[in-house]
Protein backbone atom coordinates (compact mmCIF):
# COMPACT_ATOMS: atom_id res chain seq x y z
CA UNK A 1 0.00 0.00 0.00
CA UNK A 2 1.30 3.45 -0.89
CA UNK A 3 2.18 5.81 1.93
CA UNK A 4 -0.21 8.79 1.90
CA UNK A 5 0.17 12.14 3.60
CA UNK A 6 -2.13 15.14 3.45
CA UNK A 7 -2.49 18.29 5.45
CA UNK A 8 -6.26 17.99 5.29
CA UNK A 9 -7.23 14.46 4.20
CA UNK A 10 -10.81 13.94 3.03
CA UNK A 11 -12.94 11.78 5.31
CA UNK A 12 -12.95 8.22 4.07
CA UNK A 13 -10.33 8.86 1.39
CA UNK A 14 -8.36 5.73 0.54
CA UNK A 15 -4.60 5.81 0.90
CA UNK A 16 -4.12 4.81 -2.75
CA UNK A 17 -6.00 7.73 -4.30
CA UNK A 18 -5.57 11.46 -4.43
CA UNK A 19 -8.49 13.83 -4.93
CA UNK A 20 -8.03 17.12 -6.75
CA UNK A 21 -11.29 19.03 -6.68
CA UNK A 22 -14.83 17.85 -7.14
CA UNK A 23 -14.60 15.93 -10.43
CA UNK A 24 -10.91 15.09 -10.83
CA UNK A 25 -9.97 11.81 -9.13
CA UNK A 26 -6.79 9.98 -10.02
CA UNK A 27 -6.64 6.29 -9.06
CA UNK A 28 -3.16 5.35 -7.88
CA UNK A 29 -3.62 1.82 -6.60
CA UNK A 30 -0.83 -0.61 -7.28
CA UNK A 31 2.47 -1.92 -5.92
CA UNK A 32 4.54 0.54 -8.01
CA UNK A 33 3.30 3.53 -6.00
CA UNK A 34 5.55 4.19 -2.99
CA UNK A 35 4.35 7.51 -1.59
CA UNK A 36 1.63 10.10 -2.24
CA UNK A 37 2.06 13.63 -0.91
CA UNK A 38 -1.07 15.75 -1.31
CA UNK A 39 -1.12 19.48 -0.53
CA UNK A 40 -4.75 20.68 -0.55
CA UNK A 41 -3.72 24.34 -0.39
CA UNK A 42 -1.38 23.98 -3.37
CA UNK A 43 -2.25 20.93 -5.53
CA UNK A 44 0.45 21.74 -8.09
CA UNK A 45 3.07 20.89 -5.43
CA UNK A 46 1.46 17.50 -4.76
CA UNK A 47 3.39 14.51 -6.07
CA UNK A 48 3.40 10.75 -6.42
CA UNK A 49 6.59 8.69 -5.98
CA UNK A 50 7.04 5.29 -7.65
CA UNK A 51 9.26 2.41 -6.54
CA UNK A 52 11.46 2.87 -9.63
CA UNK A 53 12.36 6.38 -8.48
CA UNK A 54 10.02 8.26 -10.83
CA UNK A 55 8.06 11.20 -9.41
CA UNK A 56 4.87 12.58 -10.92
CA UNK A 57 3.52 16.02 -10.08
CA UNK A 58 -0.07 17.14 -10.47
CA UNK A 59 0.91 19.27 -13.48
CA UNK A 60 2.25 16.15 -15.23
CA UNK A 61 -0.94 14.13 -14.86
CA UNK A 62 -2.10 15.48 -18.24
CA UNK A 63 0.47 13.19 -19.88
CA UNK A 64 -1.06 9.90 -18.75
CA UNK A 65 -2.62 7.37 -21.16
CA UNK A 66 -3.31 8.93 -24.57
CA UNK A 67 -5.53 6.45 -26.46
CA UNK A 68 -8.10 5.85 -29.18
CA UNK A 69 -11.34 3.88 -28.68
CA UNK A 70 -12.77 1.06 -30.84
CA UNK A 71 -14.31 2.26 -34.07
CA UNK A 72 -11.83 5.07 -34.69
CA UNK A 73 -10.64 4.68 -38.27
CA UNK A 74 -6.92 5.10 -38.90
CA UNK A 75 -5.52 5.95 -42.34
CA UNK A 76 -3.24 3.27 -43.80
CA UNK A 77 -1.78 2.73 -47.30
CA UNK A 78 -4.67 0.30 -47.88
CA UNK A 79 -7.35 2.72 -46.74
CA UNK A 80 -8.90 3.40 -43.36
CA UNK A 81 -8.90 0.60 -40.78
CA UNK A 82 -10.60 0.41 -37.37
CA UNK A 83 -7.95 1.00 -34.74
CA UNK A 84 -8.87 -2.24 -32.95
CA UNK A 85 -7.85 -4.21 -36.07
CA UNK A 86 -4.33 -2.76 -36.24
CA UNK A 87 -1.42 -4.88 -35.09
CA UNK A 88 2.36 -4.86 -34.95
CA UNK A 89 3.79 -4.70 -38.48
CA UNK A 90 0.82 -2.85 -39.99
CA UNK A 91 1.57 0.44 -41.71
CA UNK A 92 -0.07 3.80 -41.04
CA UNK A 93 0.11 7.19 -42.74
CA UNK A 94 1.86 9.92 -40.74
CA UNK A 95 2.02 13.68 -41.16
CA UNK A 96 5.79 13.96 -40.84
CA UNK A 97 7.33 10.71 -42.02
CA UNK A 98 5.04 9.20 -44.63
CA UNK A 99 4.30 5.52 -44.15
CA UNK A 100 5.49 4.07 -40.82
CA UNK A 101 5.19 0.63 -39.24
CA UNK A 102 3.35 0.00 -35.99
CA UNK A 103 5.93 -1.31 -33.54
CA UNK A 104 3.67 -1.97 -30.53
CA UNK A 105 -0.03 -1.98 -29.71
CA UNK A 106 -2.03 -2.49 -26.53
CA UNK A 107 -5.35 -1.75 -24.91
CA UNK A 108 -6.91 -1.13 -21.51
CA UNK A 109 -10.58 -1.48 -20.54
CA UNK A 110 -12.07 0.92 -18.02
CA UNK A 111 -15.12 -0.66 -16.40
CA UNK A 112 -18.09 1.22 -14.98
CA UNK A 113 -16.50 0.99 -11.54
CA UNK A 114 -13.16 2.22 -12.89
CA UNK A 115 -14.79 5.29 -14.43
CA UNK A 116 -16.76 5.98 -11.25
CA UNK A 117 -13.58 5.87 -9.18
CA UNK A 118 -11.44 7.76 -11.71
CA UNK A 119 -13.91 10.18 -13.27
CA UNK A 120 -11.05 12.10 -14.87
CA UNK A 121 -10.51 9.10 -17.17
CA UNK A 122 -13.92 9.37 -18.84
CA UNK A 123 -13.60 9.50 -22.63
CA UNK A 124 -14.12 12.66 -24.65
CA UNK A 125 -16.41 12.83 -27.68
CA UNK A 126 -15.23 15.03 -30.54
CA UNK A 127 -18.30 15.50 -32.72
CA UNK A 128 -18.14 15.49 -36.49
CA UNK A 129 -16.81 18.86 -37.69
CA UNK A 130 -15.97 20.13 -34.18
CA UNK A 131 -12.31 20.72 -35.09
CA UNK A 132 -13.18 22.85 -38.12
CA UNK A 133 -13.02 22.15 -41.85
CA UNK A 134 -15.59 19.35 -41.35
CA UNK A 135 -13.12 17.41 -39.19
CA UNK A 136 -13.27 14.86 -37.77
CA UNK A 137 -15.25 13.20 -40.53
CA UNK A 138 -17.38 11.34 -37.99
CA UNK A 139 -17.88 11.46 -34.24
CA UNK A 140 -14.61 10.37 -32.63
CA UNK A 141 -14.14 9.16 -29.04
CA UNK A 142 -10.71 9.30 -27.41
CA UNK A 143 -9.23 9.18 -23.93
CA UNK A 144 -9.21 12.56 -22.17
CA UNK A 145 -5.44 12.86 -22.49
CA UNK A 146 -5.25 11.94 -26.16
CA UNK A 147 -3.70 14.90 -27.97
CA UNK A 148 -5.14 16.49 -31.09
CA UNK A 149 -3.08 18.49 -33.59
CA UNK A 150 -4.26 22.09 -33.82
CA UNK A 151 -2.99 24.33 -36.62
CA UNK A 152 -3.39 27.98 -35.70
CA UNK A 153 -1.90 31.36 -36.52
CA UNK A 154 -2.58 32.31 -32.90
CA UNK A 155 -0.34 29.42 -31.83
CA UNK A 156 2.37 30.87 -34.03
CA UNK A 157 1.89 34.26 -32.38
CA UNK A 158 1.95 32.99 -28.78
CA UNK A 159 4.25 29.95 -29.00
CA UNK A 160 6.24 30.49 -32.20
CA UNK A 161 4.84 27.23 -33.59
CA UNK A 162 1.81 27.05 -35.88
CA UNK A 163 1.15 23.38 -35.06
CA UNK A 164 0.63 22.27 -31.46
CA UNK A 165 -0.82 19.30 -29.62
CA UNK A 166 -3.72 19.76 -27.19
CA UNK A 167 -5.26 17.10 -24.93
CA UNK A 168 -8.90 16.38 -25.77
CA UNK A 169 -9.98 17.20 -22.20
CA UNK A 170 -8.64 20.73 -22.66
CA UNK A 171 -10.93 21.25 -25.67
CA UNK A 172 -14.25 20.48 -23.96
CA UNK A 173 -15.07 24.18 -23.74
CA UNK A 174 -15.47 24.15 -27.52
CA UNK A 175 -18.75 23.44 -29.27
CA UNK A 176 -19.15 19.78 -30.16
CA UNK A 177 -16.48 18.49 -27.77
CA UNK A 178 -17.65 17.04 -24.47
CA UNK A 179 -16.95 14.42 -21.82
CA UNK A 180 -18.87 11.20 -22.44
CA UNK A 181 -21.10 9.60 -19.80
CA UNK A 182 -20.86 6.13 -21.37
CA UNK A 183 -20.69 3.38 -18.72
CA UNK A 184 -17.31 1.93 -19.76
CA UNK A 185 -14.51 2.48 -22.26
CA UNK A 186 -11.78 0.51 -23.99
CA UNK A 187 -8.66 2.53 -24.71
CA UNK A 188 -6.41 1.36 -27.55
CA UNK A 189 -2.89 2.65 -28.10
CA UNK A 190 -0.35 1.94 -30.82
CA UNK A 191 3.21 3.10 -31.16
CA UNK A 192 5.61 3.69 -34.06
CA UNK A 193 9.39 3.90 -33.95
CA UNK A 194 9.00 7.62 -33.20
CA UNK A 195 6.09 9.70 -31.90
CA UNK A 196 3.86 10.35 -34.91
CA UNK A 197 0.85 12.40 -35.94
CA UNK A 198 -1.63 10.07 -37.65
CA UNK A 199 -4.94 10.49 -39.46
CA UNK A 200 -7.80 9.32 -37.26
CA UNK A 201 -11.33 9.75 -38.60
CA UNK A 202 -9.81 12.29 -40.99
CA UNK A 203 -8.25 14.44 -38.24
CA UNK A 204 -4.60 14.55 -37.19
CA UNK A 205 -4.00 13.16 -33.71
CA UNK A 206 -1.09 11.49 -31.93
CA UNK A 207 0.20 7.95 -31.75
CA UNK A 208 1.24 6.58 -28.36
CA UNK A 209 4.18 8.40 -26.79
CA UNK A 210 5.82 6.45 -23.95
CA UNK A 211 7.02 8.45 -20.98
CA UNK A 212 7.61 7.83 -17.30
CA UNK A 213 3.95 8.65 -16.77
CA UNK A 214 2.21 6.85 -19.63
CA UNK A 215 4.17 3.70 -18.86
CA UNK A 216 2.72 3.75 -15.34
CA UNK A 217 -0.75 3.94 -16.89
CA UNK A 218 -0.69 0.67 -18.86
CA UNK A 219 -1.09 -2.84 -17.52
CA UNK A 220 2.02 -4.57 -16.18
CA UNK A 221 1.98 -7.33 -18.84
CA UNK A 222 1.72 -4.76 -21.63
CA UNK A 223 4.55 -2.76 -20.08
CA UNK A 224 6.69 -5.90 -19.91
CA UNK A 225 5.97 -6.66 -23.56
CA UNK A 226 6.89 -3.10 -24.53
CA UNK A 227 10.19 -3.34 -22.64
CA UNK A 228 11.00 -6.65 -24.34
CA UNK A 229 10.53 -5.00 -27.74
CA UNK A 230 12.17 -1.72 -26.73
CA UNK A 231 14.52 -2.32 -23.77
CA UNK A 232 15.74 1.28 -24.00
CA UNK A 233 12.32 2.46 -22.78
CA UNK A 234 13.06 0.87 -19.41
CA UNK A 235 15.61 3.64 -18.84
CA UNK A 236 14.97 7.34 -18.24
CA UNK A 237 17.38 8.24 -21.05
CA UNK A 238 15.58 5.96 -23.50
CA UNK A 239 12.23 7.52 -22.64
CA UNK A 240 13.71 11.02 -22.90
CA UNK A 241 14.90 10.34 -26.45
CA UNK A 242 11.36 9.43 -27.54
CA UNK A 243 10.38 13.05 -28.05
CA UNK A 244 6.93 14.47 -28.71
CA UNK A 245 6.19 15.26 -32.34
CA UNK A 246 4.95 18.75 -31.42
CA UNK A 247 4.82 21.16 -28.50
CA UNK A 248 2.02 20.24 -26.09
CA UNK A 249 -0.08 23.07 -24.65
CA UNK A 250 -1.26 23.03 -21.05
CA UNK A 251 -4.83 23.93 -20.12
CA UNK A 252 -4.12 27.60 -19.42
CA UNK A 253 -2.26 27.92 -22.73
CA UNK A 254 -5.05 26.27 -24.71
CA UNK A 255 -7.45 29.11 -23.93
CA UNK A 256 -5.21 31.55 -25.76
CA UNK A 257 -5.80 29.93 -29.16
CA UNK A 258 -9.23 28.26 -28.94
CA UNK A 259 -12.74 29.69 -28.80
CA UNK A 260 -15.25 28.97 -26.07
CA UNK A 261 -18.62 27.44 -26.96
mmCIF file of C-alpha atoms in Angstrom:
data_model
loop_
_atom_site.group_PDB
_atom_site.id
_atom_site.type_symbol
_atom_site.label_atom_id
_atom_site.label_comp_id
_atom_site.label_asym_id
_atom_site.label_seq_id
_atom_site.Cartn_x
_atom_site.Cartn_y
_atom_site.Cartn_z
ATOM 1 C CA UNK A 1 0.000 0.000 0.000
ATOM 2 C CA UNK A 2 1.296 3.450 -0.885
ATOM 3 C CA UNK A 3 2.182 5.813 1.927
ATOM 4 C CA UNK A 4 -0.215 8.791 1.900
ATOM 5 C CA UNK A 5 0.167 12.138 3.602
ATOM 6 C CA UNK A 6 -2.131 15.135 3.448
ATOM 7 C CA UNK A 7 -2.488 18.292 5.453
ATOM 8 C CA UNK A 8 -6.261 17.994 5.289
ATOM 9 C CA UNK A 9 -7.229 14.458 4.196
ATOM 10 C CA UNK A 10 -10.808 13.937 3.028
ATOM 11 C CA UNK A 11 -12.936 11.782 5.305
ATOM 12 C CA UNK A 12 -12.945 8.215 4.072
ATOM 13 C CA UNK A 13 -10.331 8.856 1.392
ATOM 14 C CA UNK A 14 -8.356 5.725 0.540
ATOM 15 C CA UNK A 15 -4.598 5.814 0.901
ATOM 16 C CA UNK A 16 -4.118 4.811 -2.747
ATOM 17 C CA UNK A 17 -6.004 7.727 -4.298
ATOM 18 C CA UNK A 18 -5.574 11.455 -4.425
ATOM 19 C CA UNK A 19 -8.490 13.830 -4.933
ATOM 20 C CA UNK A 20 -8.031 17.125 -6.755
ATOM 21 C CA UNK A 21 -11.291 19.026 -6.681
ATOM 22 C CA UNK A 22 -14.832 17.846 -7.140
ATOM 23 C CA UNK A 23 -14.598 15.931 -10.431
ATOM 24 C CA UNK A 24 -10.912 15.092 -10.832
ATOM 25 C CA UNK A 25 -9.968 11.812 -9.134
ATOM 26 C CA UNK A 26 -6.785 9.979 -10.015
ATOM 27 C CA UNK A 27 -6.637 6.290 -9.056
ATOM 28 C CA UNK A 28 -3.157 5.350 -7.877
ATOM 29 C CA UNK A 29 -3.622 1.822 -6.602
ATOM 30 C CA UNK A 30 -0.826 -0.609 -7.283
ATOM 31 C CA UNK A 31 2.474 -1.918 -5.918
ATOM 32 C CA UNK A 32 4.544 0.536 -8.006
ATOM 33 C CA UNK A 33 3.299 3.529 -5.997
ATOM 34 C CA UNK A 34 5.548 4.191 -2.988
ATOM 35 C CA UNK A 35 4.349 7.509 -1.588
ATOM 36 C CA UNK A 36 1.628 10.102 -2.237
ATOM 37 C CA UNK A 37 2.056 13.628 -0.912
ATOM 38 C CA UNK A 38 -1.065 15.751 -1.313
ATOM 39 C CA UNK A 39 -1.122 19.484 -0.526
ATOM 40 C CA UNK A 40 -4.754 20.683 -0.552
ATOM 41 C CA UNK A 41 -3.716 24.343 -0.388
ATOM 42 C CA UNK A 42 -1.381 23.983 -3.370
ATOM 43 C CA UNK A 43 -2.249 20.928 -5.534
ATOM 44 C CA UNK A 44 0.445 21.739 -8.093
ATOM 45 C CA UNK A 45 3.067 20.892 -5.428
ATOM 46 C CA UNK A 46 1.457 17.503 -4.763
ATOM 47 C CA UNK A 47 3.386 14.512 -6.073
ATOM 48 C CA UNK A 48 3.400 10.750 -6.423
ATOM 49 C CA UNK A 49 6.588 8.693 -5.984
ATOM 50 C CA UNK A 50 7.036 5.288 -7.646
ATOM 51 C CA UNK A 51 9.256 2.414 -6.544
ATOM 52 C CA UNK A 52 11.456 2.868 -9.628
ATOM 53 C CA UNK A 53 12.362 6.383 -8.479
ATOM 54 C CA UNK A 54 10.017 8.262 -10.832
ATOM 55 C CA UNK A 55 8.057 11.195 -9.415
ATOM 56 C CA UNK A 56 4.867 12.579 -10.919
ATOM 57 C CA UNK A 57 3.519 16.021 -10.080
ATOM 58 C CA UNK A 58 -0.067 17.145 -10.470
ATOM 59 C CA UNK A 59 0.909 19.269 -13.484
ATOM 60 C CA UNK A 60 2.248 16.155 -15.229
ATOM 61 C CA UNK A 61 -0.944 14.129 -14.860
ATOM 62 C CA UNK A 62 -2.098 15.482 -18.244
ATOM 63 C CA UNK A 63 0.467 13.192 -19.884
ATOM 64 C CA UNK A 64 -1.062 9.897 -18.753
ATOM 65 C CA UNK A 65 -2.620 7.374 -21.165
ATOM 66 C CA UNK A 66 -3.314 8.935 -24.568
ATOM 67 C CA UNK A 67 -5.535 6.447 -26.465
ATOM 68 C CA UNK A 68 -8.103 5.848 -29.179
ATOM 69 C CA UNK A 69 -11.337 3.880 -28.682
ATOM 70 C CA UNK A 70 -12.767 1.062 -30.836
ATOM 71 C CA UNK A 71 -14.314 2.265 -34.074
ATOM 72 C CA UNK A 72 -11.835 5.070 -34.688
ATOM 73 C CA UNK A 73 -10.643 4.684 -38.275
ATOM 74 C CA UNK A 74 -6.917 5.104 -38.898
ATOM 75 C CA UNK A 75 -5.517 5.948 -42.341
ATOM 76 C CA UNK A 76 -3.241 3.268 -43.804
ATOM 77 C CA UNK A 77 -1.778 2.728 -47.301
ATOM 78 C CA UNK A 78 -4.668 0.299 -47.884
ATOM 79 C CA UNK A 79 -7.350 2.720 -46.742
ATOM 80 C CA UNK A 80 -8.901 3.396 -43.365
ATOM 81 C CA UNK A 81 -8.902 0.604 -40.777
ATOM 82 C CA UNK A 82 -10.601 0.408 -37.369
ATOM 83 C CA UNK A 83 -7.947 0.997 -34.737
ATOM 84 C CA UNK A 84 -8.872 -2.236 -32.954
ATOM 85 C CA UNK A 85 -7.851 -4.205 -36.070
ATOM 86 C CA UNK A 86 -4.334 -2.758 -36.244
ATOM 87 C CA UNK A 87 -1.417 -4.881 -35.088
ATOM 88 C CA UNK A 88 2.363 -4.856 -34.953
ATOM 89 C CA UNK A 89 3.788 -4.700 -38.483
ATOM 90 C CA UNK A 90 0.816 -2.854 -39.992
ATOM 91 C CA UNK A 91 1.567 0.443 -41.715
ATOM 92 C CA UNK A 92 -0.067 3.801 -41.037
ATOM 93 C CA UNK A 93 0.110 7.192 -42.735
ATOM 94 C CA UNK A 94 1.861 9.916 -40.744
ATOM 95 C CA UNK A 95 2.020 13.675 -41.157
ATOM 96 C CA UNK A 96 5.792 13.957 -40.837
ATOM 97 C CA UNK A 97 7.329 10.708 -42.024
ATOM 98 C CA UNK A 98 5.038 9.196 -44.626
ATOM 99 C CA UNK A 99 4.299 5.516 -44.154
ATOM 100 C CA UNK A 100 5.491 4.074 -40.822
ATOM 101 C CA UNK A 101 5.187 0.633 -39.245
ATOM 102 C CA UNK A 102 3.350 -0.004 -35.985
ATOM 103 C CA UNK A 103 5.934 -1.310 -33.535
ATOM 104 C CA UNK A 104 3.673 -1.973 -30.532
ATOM 105 C CA UNK A 105 -0.032 -1.980 -29.706
ATOM 106 C CA UNK A 106 -2.028 -2.486 -26.527
ATOM 107 C CA UNK A 107 -5.346 -1.749 -24.908
ATOM 108 C CA UNK A 108 -6.912 -1.128 -21.515
ATOM 109 C CA UNK A 109 -10.577 -1.482 -20.541
ATOM 110 C CA UNK A 110 -12.070 0.924 -18.023
ATOM 111 C CA UNK A 111 -15.123 -0.660 -16.398
ATOM 112 C CA UNK A 112 -18.091 1.218 -14.980
ATOM 113 C CA UNK A 113 -16.499 0.989 -11.541
ATOM 114 C CA UNK A 114 -13.156 2.223 -12.886
ATOM 115 C CA UNK A 115 -14.788 5.291 -14.428
ATOM 116 C CA UNK A 116 -16.757 5.984 -11.249
ATOM 117 C CA UNK A 117 -13.580 5.869 -9.176
ATOM 118 C CA UNK A 118 -11.444 7.760 -11.711
ATOM 119 C CA UNK A 119 -13.911 10.179 -13.266
ATOM 120 C CA UNK A 120 -11.049 12.102 -14.869
ATOM 121 C CA UNK A 121 -10.508 9.100 -17.175
ATOM 122 C CA UNK A 122 -13.921 9.371 -18.836
ATOM 123 C CA UNK A 123 -13.602 9.499 -22.630
ATOM 124 C CA UNK A 124 -14.118 12.656 -24.647
ATOM 125 C CA UNK A 125 -16.410 12.833 -27.679
ATOM 126 C CA UNK A 126 -15.230 15.034 -30.539
ATOM 127 C CA UNK A 127 -18.305 15.500 -32.715
ATOM 128 C CA UNK A 128 -18.144 15.488 -36.493
ATOM 129 C CA UNK A 129 -16.806 18.855 -37.690
ATOM 130 C CA UNK A 130 -15.972 20.128 -34.178
ATOM 131 C CA UNK A 131 -12.309 20.715 -35.090
ATOM 132 C CA UNK A 132 -13.178 22.851 -38.118
ATOM 133 C CA UNK A 133 -13.022 22.149 -41.853
ATOM 134 C CA UNK A 134 -15.585 19.352 -41.346
ATOM 135 C CA UNK A 135 -13.119 17.407 -39.192
ATOM 136 C CA UNK A 136 -13.269 14.864 -37.770
ATOM 137 C CA UNK A 137 -15.246 13.199 -40.535
ATOM 138 C CA UNK A 138 -17.379 11.340 -37.988
ATOM 139 C CA UNK A 139 -17.878 11.460 -34.238
ATOM 140 C CA UNK A 140 -14.610 10.372 -32.628
ATOM 141 C CA UNK A 141 -14.136 9.159 -29.045
ATOM 142 C CA UNK A 142 -10.707 9.304 -27.407
ATOM 143 C CA UNK A 143 -9.233 9.177 -23.931
ATOM 144 C CA UNK A 144 -9.206 12.563 -22.169
ATOM 145 C CA UNK A 145 -5.436 12.856 -22.486
ATOM 146 C CA UNK A 146 -5.251 11.945 -26.164
ATOM 147 C CA UNK A 147 -3.699 14.901 -27.966
ATOM 148 C CA UNK A 148 -5.137 16.494 -31.087
ATOM 149 C CA UNK A 149 -3.085 18.489 -33.588
ATOM 150 C CA UNK A 150 -4.258 22.090 -33.815
ATOM 151 C CA UNK A 151 -2.995 24.330 -36.623
ATOM 152 C CA UNK A 152 -3.389 27.981 -35.695
ATOM 153 C CA UNK A 153 -1.900 31.363 -36.524
ATOM 154 C CA UNK A 154 -2.576 32.305 -32.904
ATOM 155 C CA UNK A 155 -0.343 29.420 -31.833
ATOM 156 C CA UNK A 156 2.372 30.866 -34.034
ATOM 157 C CA UNK A 157 1.890 34.256 -32.378
ATOM 158 C CA UNK A 158 1.952 32.988 -28.784
ATOM 159 C CA UNK A 159 4.248 29.953 -29.002
ATOM 160 C CA UNK A 160 6.242 30.488 -32.200
ATOM 161 C CA UNK A 161 4.838 27.226 -33.590
ATOM 162 C CA UNK A 162 1.810 27.055 -35.882
ATOM 163 C CA UNK A 163 1.154 23.382 -35.063
ATOM 164 C CA UNK A 164 0.626 22.274 -31.457
ATOM 165 C CA UNK A 165 -0.822 19.299 -29.618
ATOM 166 C CA UNK A 166 -3.716 19.757 -27.189
ATOM 167 C CA UNK A 167 -5.264 17.095 -24.927
ATOM 168 C CA UNK A 168 -8.902 16.382 -25.768
ATOM 169 C CA UNK A 169 -9.977 17.198 -22.199
ATOM 170 C CA UNK A 170 -8.643 20.732 -22.658
ATOM 171 C CA UNK A 171 -10.928 21.255 -25.673
ATOM 172 C CA UNK A 172 -14.248 20.477 -23.955
ATOM 173 C CA UNK A 173 -15.065 24.177 -23.735
ATOM 174 C CA UNK A 174 -15.473 24.153 -27.520
ATOM 175 C CA UNK A 175 -18.755 23.442 -29.266
ATOM 176 C CA UNK A 176 -19.149 19.780 -30.161
ATOM 177 C CA UNK A 177 -16.481 18.488 -27.772
ATOM 178 C CA UNK A 178 -17.650 17.043 -24.466
ATOM 179 C CA UNK A 179 -16.953 14.423 -21.824
ATOM 180 C CA UNK A 180 -18.874 11.201 -22.438
ATOM 181 C CA UNK A 181 -21.104 9.601 -19.802
ATOM 182 C CA UNK A 182 -20.855 6.126 -21.373
ATOM 183 C CA UNK A 183 -20.694 3.384 -18.721
ATOM 184 C CA UNK A 184 -17.307 1.928 -19.760
ATOM 185 C CA UNK A 185 -14.512 2.484 -22.261
ATOM 186 C CA UNK A 186 -11.777 0.505 -23.987
ATOM 187 C CA UNK A 187 -8.659 2.526 -24.706
ATOM 188 C CA UNK A 188 -6.406 1.358 -27.548
ATOM 189 C CA UNK A 189 -2.888 2.647 -28.099
ATOM 190 C CA UNK A 190 -0.354 1.938 -30.817
ATOM 191 C CA UNK A 191 3.208 3.099 -31.165
ATOM 192 C CA UNK A 192 5.610 3.688 -34.060
ATOM 193 C CA UNK A 193 9.393 3.903 -33.952
ATOM 194 C CA UNK A 194 8.996 7.619 -33.202
ATOM 195 C CA UNK A 195 6.092 9.696 -31.903
ATOM 196 C CA UNK A 196 3.865 10.355 -34.910
ATOM 197 C CA UNK A 197 0.849 12.400 -35.944
ATOM 198 C CA UNK A 198 -1.627 10.070 -37.654
ATOM 199 C CA UNK A 199 -4.940 10.492 -39.460
ATOM 200 C CA UNK A 200 -7.804 9.319 -37.265
ATOM 201 C CA UNK A 201 -11.328 9.754 -38.600
ATOM 202 C CA UNK A 202 -9.813 12.288 -40.990
ATOM 203 C CA UNK A 203 -8.252 14.437 -38.243
ATOM 204 C CA UNK A 204 -4.602 14.548 -37.193
ATOM 205 C CA UNK A 205 -3.998 13.160 -33.707
ATOM 206 C CA UNK A 206 -1.086 11.488 -31.935
ATOM 207 C CA UNK A 207 0.198 7.947 -31.753
ATOM 208 C CA UNK A 208 1.240 6.582 -28.360
ATOM 209 C CA UNK A 209 4.184 8.399 -26.788
ATOM 210 C CA UNK A 210 5.822 6.450 -23.950
ATOM 211 C CA UNK A 211 7.021 8.447 -20.979
ATOM 212 C CA UNK A 212 7.610 7.826 -17.298
ATOM 213 C CA UNK A 213 3.946 8.653 -16.769
ATOM 214 C CA UNK A 214 2.206 6.855 -19.634
ATOM 215 C CA UNK A 215 4.174 3.696 -18.864
ATOM 216 C CA UNK A 216 2.722 3.754 -15.344
ATOM 217 C CA UNK A 217 -0.748 3.940 -16.889
ATOM 218 C CA UNK A 218 -0.689 0.674 -18.858
ATOM 219 C CA UNK A 219 -1.088 -2.843 -17.518
ATOM 220 C CA UNK A 220 2.022 -4.571 -16.179
ATOM 221 C CA UNK A 221 1.982 -7.325 -18.836
ATOM 222 C CA UNK A 222 1.722 -4.757 -21.634
ATOM 223 C CA UNK A 223 4.547 -2.755 -20.081
ATOM 224 C CA UNK A 224 6.689 -5.899 -19.908
ATOM 225 C CA UNK A 225 5.972 -6.661 -23.562
ATOM 226 C CA UNK A 226 6.893 -3.104 -24.531
ATOM 227 C CA UNK A 227 10.189 -3.342 -22.636
ATOM 228 C CA UNK A 228 10.996 -6.645 -24.340
ATOM 229 C CA UNK A 229 10.533 -5.003 -27.739
ATOM 230 C CA UNK A 230 12.172 -1.722 -26.725
ATOM 231 C CA UNK A 231 14.519 -2.317 -23.771
ATOM 232 C CA UNK A 232 15.744 1.275 -24.002
ATOM 233 C CA UNK A 233 12.325 2.459 -22.782
ATOM 234 C CA UNK A 234 13.059 0.866 -19.408
ATOM 235 C CA UNK A 235 15.608 3.644 -18.838
ATOM 236 C CA UNK A 236 14.973 7.338 -18.243
ATOM 237 C CA UNK A 237 17.378 8.241 -21.050
ATOM 238 C CA UNK A 238 15.579 5.960 -23.503
ATOM 239 C CA UNK A 239 12.234 7.525 -22.640
ATOM 240 C CA UNK A 240 13.711 11.020 -22.904
ATOM 241 C CA UNK A 241 14.902 10.344 -26.450
ATOM 242 C CA UNK A 242 11.364 9.429 -27.541
ATOM 243 C CA UNK A 243 10.378 13.052 -28.053
ATOM 244 C CA UNK A 244 6.932 14.474 -28.712
ATOM 245 C CA UNK A 245 6.187 15.258 -32.345
ATOM 246 C CA UNK A 246 4.954 18.745 -31.422
ATOM 247 C CA UNK A 247 4.822 21.156 -28.505
ATOM 248 C CA UNK A 248 2.023 20.244 -26.086
ATOM 249 C CA UNK A 249 -0.077 23.066 -24.655
ATOM 250 C CA UNK A 250 -1.258 23.025 -21.055
ATOM 251 C CA UNK A 251 -4.830 23.931 -20.117
ATOM 252 C CA UNK A 252 -4.123 27.600 -19.416
ATOM 253 C CA UNK A 253 -2.264 27.920 -22.727
ATOM 254 C CA UNK A 254 -5.055 26.269 -24.713
ATOM 255 C CA UNK A 255 -7.452 29.112 -23.926
ATOM 256 C CA UNK A 256 -5.210 31.549 -25.765
ATOM 257 C CA UNK A 257 -5.796 29.931 -29.159
ATOM 258 C CA UNK A 258 -9.233 28.256 -28.941
ATOM 259 C CA UNK A 259 -12.738 29.693 -28.802
ATOM 260 C CA UNK A 260 -15.251 28.971 -26.075
ATOM 261 C CA UNK A 261 -18.622 27.439 -26.958
#
